[in-house]
mmCIF file of C-alpha atoms in Angstrom:
data_model
loop_
_atom_site.group_PDB
_atom_site.id
_atom_site.type_symbol
_atom_site.label_atom_id
_atom_site.label_comp_id
_atom_site.label_asym_id
_atom_site.label_seq_id
_atom_site.Cartn_x
_atom_site.Cartn_y
_atom_site.Cartn_z
ATOM 1 C CA MET A 1 -48.186 26.651 40.775
ATOM 2 C CA THR A 2 -44.977 25.810 43.044
ATOM 3 C CA GLU A 3 -46.675 24.515 45.959
ATOM 4 C CA TRP A 4 -49.690 22.455 46.705
ATOM 5 C CA LYS A 5 -52.075 23.678 49.361
ATOM 6 C CA PRO A 6 -55.713 22.591 49.900
ATOM 7 C CA GLU A 7 -57.229 25.604 48.291
ATOM 8 C CA THR A 8 -55.053 25.125 45.237
ATOM 9 C CA TYR A 9 -57.380 22.694 43.480
ATOM 10 C CA GLY A 10 -60.370 25.283 43.374
ATOM 11 C CA PRO A 11 -59.276 27.492 40.599
ATOM 12 C CA ARG A 12 -58.208 24.650 38.479
ATOM 13 C CA TRP A 13 -60.789 22.094 39.181
ATOM 14 C CA LYS A 14 -63.933 24.118 39.478
ATOM 15 C CA ASN A 15 -65.024 23.787 35.891
ATOM 16 C CA VAL A 16 -64.286 19.949 35.600
ATOM 17 C CA TYR A 17 -65.259 18.660 39.057
ATOM 18 C CA ASP A 18 -68.612 17.736 38.501
ATOM 19 C CA HIS A 19 -67.954 15.999 35.179
ATOM 20 C CA ILE A 20 -65.606 13.459 36.963
ATOM 21 C CA ASP A 21 -67.133 9.937 37.435
ATOM 22 C CA TRP A 22 -67.672 10.237 41.078
ATOM 23 C CA PRO A 23 -69.794 7.484 43.000
ATOM 24 C CA GLU A 24 -73.517 8.373 43.172
ATOM 25 C CA PRO A 25 -74.374 10.201 46.542
ATOM 26 C CA GLU A 26 -77.372 8.005 47.475
ATOM 27 C CA GLY A 27 -75.379 5.439 49.422
ATOM 28 C CA ALA A 28 -73.406 8.122 51.471
ATOM 29 C CA VAL A 29 -76.571 10.204 51.967
ATOM 30 C CA GLU A 30 -78.554 7.339 53.336
ATOM 31 C CA PHE A 31 -75.729 6.255 55.709
ATOM 32 C CA LEU A 32 -74.984 9.756 56.944
ATOM 33 C CA ALA A 33 -79.043 10.513 57.551
ATOM 34 C CA LYS A 34 -79.158 7.413 59.729
ATOM 35 C CA ARG A 35 -76.247 8.541 61.973
ATOM 36 C CA VAL A 36 -76.907 12.193 62.423
ATOM 37 C CA GLY A 37 -79.686 11.863 64.929
ATOM 38 C CA GLY A 38 -81.543 14.884 65.805
ATOM 39 C CA GLY A 39 -78.800 17.234 65.642
ATOM 40 C CA ARG A 40 -76.883 19.320 63.126
ATOM 41 C CA ALA A 41 -74.243 18.125 60.446
ATOM 42 C CA LEU A 42 -70.943 19.833 59.186
ATOM 43 C CA GLU A 43 -69.300 18.663 56.094
ATOM 44 C CA LEU A 44 -65.867 19.433 55.832
ATOM 45 C CA ALA A 45 -64.575 20.000 52.217
ATOM 46 C CA ILE A 46 -68.074 20.476 51.108
ATOM 47 C CA GLY A 47 -66.972 20.961 47.435
ATOM 48 C CA THR A 48 -69.881 21.345 44.895
ATOM 49 C CA GLY A 49 -72.513 19.832 47.437
ATOM 50 C CA ARG A 50 -72.381 16.269 45.875
ATOM 51 C CA VAL A 51 -73.471 14.775 49.113
ATOM 52 C CA ALA A 52 -74.585 17.866 51.169
ATOM 53 C CA LEU A 53 -77.288 18.940 48.709
ATOM 54 C CA PRO A 54 -79.312 15.810 48.906
ATOM 55 C CA LEU A 55 -78.672 15.494 52.517
ATOM 56 C CA ALA A 56 -80.099 18.764 53.148
ATOM 57 C CA GLN A 57 -83.138 17.814 50.909
ATOM 58 C CA ARG A 58 -83.572 14.940 53.294
ATOM 59 C CA GLY A 59 -84.306 17.475 56.013
ATOM 60 C CA VAL A 60 -80.928 17.205 57.735
ATOM 61 C CA PRO A 61 -79.870 20.731 58.942
ATOM 62 C CA LEU A 62 -76.071 21.078 57.997
ATOM 63 C CA ASP A 63 -73.350 23.529 57.426
ATOM 64 C CA GLY A 64 -69.929 23.389 55.241
ATOM 65 C CA LEU A 65 -66.477 24.387 55.431
ATOM 66 C CA ASP A 66 -64.225 24.387 52.442
ATOM 67 C CA ALA A 67 -60.807 25.906 51.397
ATOM 68 C CA SER A 68 -62.018 27.042 48.177
ATOM 69 C CA PRO A 69 -64.540 29.688 47.494
ATOM 70 C CA GLU A 70 -64.382 28.835 43.641
ATOM 71 C CA ILE A 71 -65.721 25.377 44.399
ATOM 72 C CA VAL A 72 -68.295 26.685 46.816
ATOM 73 C CA ASP A 73 -69.456 29.172 44.076
ATOM 74 C CA VAL A 74 -70.263 26.040 41.640
ATOM 75 C CA MET A 75 -72.543 24.675 44.442
ATOM 76 C CA ARG A 76 -74.381 28.149 44.696
ATOM 77 C CA THR A 77 -75.573 27.570 41.295
ATOM 78 C CA LYS A 78 -77.476 24.378 42.152
ATOM 79 C CA PRO A 79 -80.879 23.999 43.718
ATOM 80 C CA GLY A 80 -80.597 24.517 47.505
ATOM 81 C CA GLY A 81 -77.071 25.602 47.265
ATOM 82 C CA GLU A 82 -77.762 29.298 48.747
ATOM 83 C CA SER A 83 -79.428 27.834 51.651
ATOM 84 C CA ILE A 84 -76.430 26.180 53.170
ATOM 85 C CA GLU A 85 -73.989 27.990 55.357
ATOM 86 C CA VAL A 86 -70.445 27.459 54.261
ATOM 87 C CA ALA A 87 -67.315 28.935 55.735
ATOM 88 C CA ILE A 88 -64.224 29.397 53.872
ATOM 89 C CA GLY A 89 -61.099 28.101 55.784
ATOM 90 C CA ASN A 90 -58.726 25.318 56.571
ATOM 91 C CA ILE A 91 -60.328 21.825 57.521
ATOM 92 C CA ALA A 92 -57.381 21.148 59.843
ATOM 93 C CA ASP A 93 -57.965 24.287 61.917
ATOM 94 C CA PHE A 94 -61.263 25.718 62.271
ATOM 95 C CA THR A 95 -63.505 27.264 64.853
ATOM 96 C CA SER A 96 -67.220 27.614 65.181
ATOM 97 C CA GLU A 97 -69.726 28.472 67.905
ATOM 98 C CA ARG A 98 -71.958 25.565 66.905
ATOM 99 C CA ARG A 99 -71.613 21.913 68.078
ATOM 100 C CA TYR A 100 -72.709 19.183 65.843
ATOM 101 C CA SER A 101 -73.939 15.545 66.332
ATOM 102 C CA LEU A 102 -72.439 14.476 62.805
ATOM 103 C CA ILE A 103 -69.083 15.917 61.078
ATOM 104 C CA PHE A 104 -67.963 14.111 57.817
ATOM 105 C CA LEU A 105 -64.999 14.142 55.486
ATOM 106 C CA LEU A 106 -65.512 12.409 52.311
ATOM 107 C CA LEU A 107 -63.768 11.316 49.041
ATOM 108 C CA ASN A 108 -60.183 11.294 50.508
ATOM 109 C CA SER A 109 -60.316 14.998 51.309
ATOM 110 C CA LEU A 110 -58.354 14.276 54.391
ATOM 111 C CA TYR A 111 -55.390 13.337 52.249
ATOM 112 C CA ALA A 112 -55.281 16.902 51.034
ATOM 113 C CA LEU A 113 -53.852 17.788 54.281
ATOM 114 C CA GLN A 114 -50.060 17.306 53.440
ATOM 115 C CA THR A 115 -48.713 16.317 56.965
ATOM 116 C CA GLN A 116 -49.618 13.907 59.633
ATOM 117 C CA GLU A 117 -49.676 17.075 62.001
ATOM 118 C CA GLU A 118 -52.279 18.646 60.049
ATOM 119 C CA GLN A 119 -54.360 15.576 59.701
ATOM 120 C CA ILE A 120 -54.100 15.077 63.565
ATOM 121 C CA GLN A 121 -55.180 18.746 63.828
ATOM 122 C CA CYS A 122 -58.124 18.118 61.749
ATOM 123 C CA PHE A 123 -59.200 15.278 64.143
ATOM 124 C CA GLU A 124 -58.698 17.623 67.135
ATOM 125 C CA SER A 125 -60.743 20.299 65.611
ATOM 126 C CA VAL A 126 -63.647 17.970 64.824
ATOM 127 C CA ALA A 127 -63.400 16.598 68.393
ATOM 128 C CA ALA A 128 -63.862 20.026 69.663
ATOM 129 C CA HIS A 129 -66.783 20.757 67.654
ATOM 130 C CA LEU A 130 -68.771 17.351 68.209
ATOM 131 C CA GLU A 131 -71.442 17.167 70.765
ATOM 132 C CA PRO A 132 -70.901 14.401 73.520
ATOM 133 C CA GLY A 133 -71.823 11.127 71.728
ATOM 134 C CA GLY A 134 -71.339 12.901 68.321
ATOM 135 C CA LEU A 135 -69.820 10.970 65.225
ATOM 136 C CA PHE A 136 -66.944 11.889 62.856
ATOM 137 C CA VAL A 137 -67.216 9.914 59.606
ATOM 138 C CA VAL A 138 -64.192 9.714 57.292
ATOM 139 C CA GLU A 139 -64.043 8.058 53.885
ATOM 140 C CA THR A 140 -60.602 7.240 52.380
ATOM 141 C CA PHE A 141 -59.118 4.983 49.828
ATOM 142 C CA VAL A 142 -57.066 2.183 51.100
ATOM 143 C CA PRO A 143 -53.425 2.573 49.629
ATOM 144 C CA ASP A 144 -52.320 -0.008 47.154
ATOM 145 C CA PRO A 145 -48.459 0.223 46.612
ATOM 146 C CA THR A 146 -48.808 -2.630 44.096
ATOM 147 C CA ARG A 147 -50.360 -0.206 41.715
ATOM 148 C CA PHE A 148 -46.961 1.661 41.369
ATOM 149 C CA ARG A 149 -43.846 0.495 39.400
ATOM 150 C CA PHE A 150 -40.598 2.174 40.061
ATOM 151 C CA ASN A 151 -42.510 4.621 42.528
ATOM 152 C CA GLY A 152 -44.705 6.057 39.671
ATOM 153 C CA ARG A 153 -47.272 5.192 37.106
ATOM 154 C CA ALA A 154 -49.124 6.654 34.269
ATOM 155 C CA HIS A 155 -52.716 5.778 32.969
ATOM 156 C CA VAL A 156 -54.644 6.670 29.904
ATOM 157 C CA TYR A 157 -58.415 6.765 30.965
ATOM 158 C CA ASP A 158 -60.003 8.658 28.142
ATOM 159 C CA VAL A 159 -59.245 8.877 24.404
ATOM 160 C CA GLY A 160 -61.348 10.743 21.800
ATOM 161 C CA LEU A 161 -60.992 12.289 18.329
ATOM 162 C CA ASP A 162 -60.096 15.524 19.720
ATOM 163 C CA HIS A 163 -58.553 14.710 23.247
ATOM 164 C CA VAL A 164 -56.611 12.370 25.339
ATOM 165 C CA ARG A 165 -57.046 12.395 29.321
ATOM 166 C CA ILE A 166 -53.829 10.812 31.157
ATOM 167 C CA GLU A 167 -53.365 10.482 34.887
ATOM 168 C CA ALA A 168 -49.597 10.523 35.969
ATOM 169 C CA ASP A 169 -48.758 9.756 39.560
ATOM 170 C CA THR A 170 -45.537 9.561 41.774
ATOM 171 C CA PHE A 171 -45.444 7.523 45.049
ATOM 172 C CA ASP A 172 -43.109 7.912 47.968
ATOM 173 C CA ARG A 173 -43.408 5.383 50.681
ATOM 174 C CA ALA A 174 -41.230 7.278 53.185
ATOM 175 C CA THR A 175 -43.448 10.454 53.263
ATOM 176 C CA GLN A 176 -46.858 8.701 52.260
ATOM 177 C CA HIS A 177 -47.177 11.154 49.456
ATOM 178 C CA ILE A 178 -48.949 10.766 46.167
ATOM 179 C CA LYS A 179 -48.439 13.244 43.580
ATOM 180 C CA GLU A 180 -51.050 12.964 40.802
ATOM 181 C CA ASN A 181 -51.651 15.167 37.886
ATOM 182 C CA HIS A 182 -54.706 14.646 35.420
ATOM 183 C CA ILE A 183 -53.496 15.846 32.044
ATOM 184 C CA GLU A 184 -56.040 16.926 29.418
ATOM 185 C CA ILE A 185 -54.468 17.231 25.778
ATOM 186 C CA ARG A 186 -56.562 18.831 23.237
ATOM 187 C CA GLU A 187 -55.892 20.511 19.679
ATOM 188 C CA ASP A 188 -56.023 23.892 21.284
ATOM 189 C CA GLY A 189 -53.587 23.113 24.309
ATOM 190 C CA ILE A 190 -52.952 21.144 27.453
ATOM 191 C CA LYS A 191 -54.604 21.526 30.984
ATOM 192 C CA LEU A 192 -53.338 20.252 34.211
ATOM 193 C CA TYR A 193 -55.346 19.231 37.156
ATOM 194 C CA PRO A 194 -53.006 18.433 40.014
ATOM 195 C CA ALA A 195 -53.963 16.744 43.390
ATOM 196 C CA PHE A 196 -51.309 16.116 45.793
ATOM 197 C CA LEU A 197 -52.038 13.674 48.719
ATOM 198 C CA ARG A 198 -50.736 12.297 51.842
ATOM 199 C CA TYR A 199 -52.550 8.894 52.319
ATOM 200 C CA THR A 200 -52.915 6.915 55.532
ATOM 201 C CA TRP A 201 -53.648 3.485 56.577
ATOM 202 C CA PRO A 202 -56.919 2.888 58.544
ATOM 203 C CA SER A 203 -54.891 2.004 61.687
ATOM 204 C CA GLU A 204 -53.147 5.592 61.579
ATOM 205 C CA LEU A 205 -56.636 7.118 61.432
ATOM 206 C CA ASP A 206 -57.579 5.199 64.375
ATOM 207 C CA LEU A 207 -54.574 6.483 66.262
ATOM 208 C CA MET A 208 -55.292 10.062 65.141
ATOM 209 C CA ALA A 209 -58.807 9.671 66.708
ATOM 210 C CA ARG A 210 -57.468 8.402 69.900
ATOM 211 C CA ILE A 211 -55.074 11.510 70.140
ATOM 212 C CA ALA A 212 -58.229 13.592 69.640
ATOM 213 C CA GLY A 213 -60.333 11.883 72.208
ATOM 214 C CA LEU A 214 -62.480 9.816 69.713
ATOM 215 C CA GLU A 215 -62.946 6.146 69.491
ATOM 216 C CA LEU A 216 -63.798 3.835 66.507
ATOM 217 C CA SER A 217 -67.352 2.908 66.435
ATOM 218 C CA GLU A 218 -68.002 1.491 63.177
ATOM 219 C CA ARG A 219 -65.673 0.328 60.076
ATOM 220 C CA TRP A 220 -67.047 -0.264 56.537
ATOM 221 C CA GLY A 221 -65.742 -1.124 53.221
ATOM 222 C CA ASP A 222 -68.299 0.891 51.446
ATOM 223 C CA TRP A 223 -71.664 2.706 52.168
ATOM 224 C CA GLY A 224 -73.749 -0.213 51.688
ATOM 225 C CA ASN A 225 -72.352 -1.564 55.196
ATOM 226 C CA VAL A 226 -70.259 -3.931 53.412
ATOM 227 C CA PRO A 227 -67.499 -5.127 56.205
ATOM 228 C CA TYR A 228 -64.070 -3.815 55.649
ATOM 229 C CA ASP A 229 -61.573 -6.669 54.933
ATOM 230 C CA THR A 230 -58.291 -7.448 53.240
ATOM 231 C CA HIS A 231 -59.943 -6.883 49.843
ATOM 232 C CA SER A 232 -61.509 -3.607 50.480
ATOM 233 C CA GLU A 233 -60.480 -0.730 48.315
ATOM 234 C CA ASN A 234 -62.097 1.910 50.219
ATOM 235 C CA HIS A 235 -62.478 2.655 53.929
ATOM 236 C CA ILE A 236 -65.214 4.393 55.711
ATOM 237 C CA GLY A 237 -64.345 5.045 59.616
ATOM 238 C CA VAL A 238 -67.019 6.243 62.040
ATOM 239 C CA TYR A 239 -65.390 7.852 65.274
ATOM 240 C CA ARG A 240 -67.385 8.711 68.241
ATOM 241 C CA LYS A 241 -66.849 11.345 70.830
ATOM 242 C CA ALA A 242 -67.446 10.034 74.464
ATOM 243 C CA SER A 243 -70.836 10.830 75.993
#
């Protein structure tokens, strides 16, 4: 791999994605179900359906978009996975004849877009596909530069008799890029699972929304409606298109 692209993660992550200790989806599902209204939802970067499948089981009609057909193929193997209509494409620049009352982008997937221009374009594409009064929900982590010493860090997060898992990161304040690689060392070899991110601050997300014609409606620190404050490690922004 010589270049990171949003679709790069699929071939490498497809067999391990569902084995990562992601947050349980119930909180996000409940939050989103309350805000979809009577319309249709679209999940950008739908992945393996961690949130989309239980949301659809709640009776919410929804579609998906993802850059990786390999990741979507994993979702297809799950109950209900075949019934969700998913397009393969770039979440920064997409078109559909449908309009949605809710579009959502979770688990830092906005950060997979490597430039501010692409991230703004994502907001603009979302705005073009929202119904009047529709909502765009974005979940991201809050950057913490203190995690990095000398603009990098390495962290061992799993050790067993036959394996070691390490995460190595570099951090560039000027470009807002974090390059991380999850390294799995086993007796039969080494596997690499890269993820290159361009992080943003919540205030930057607000400005992107304004550029796209959206306005901040709600801001939370987690899916349980905990207020966002100086101690929040995560950020959930809800942006509304004018009625």
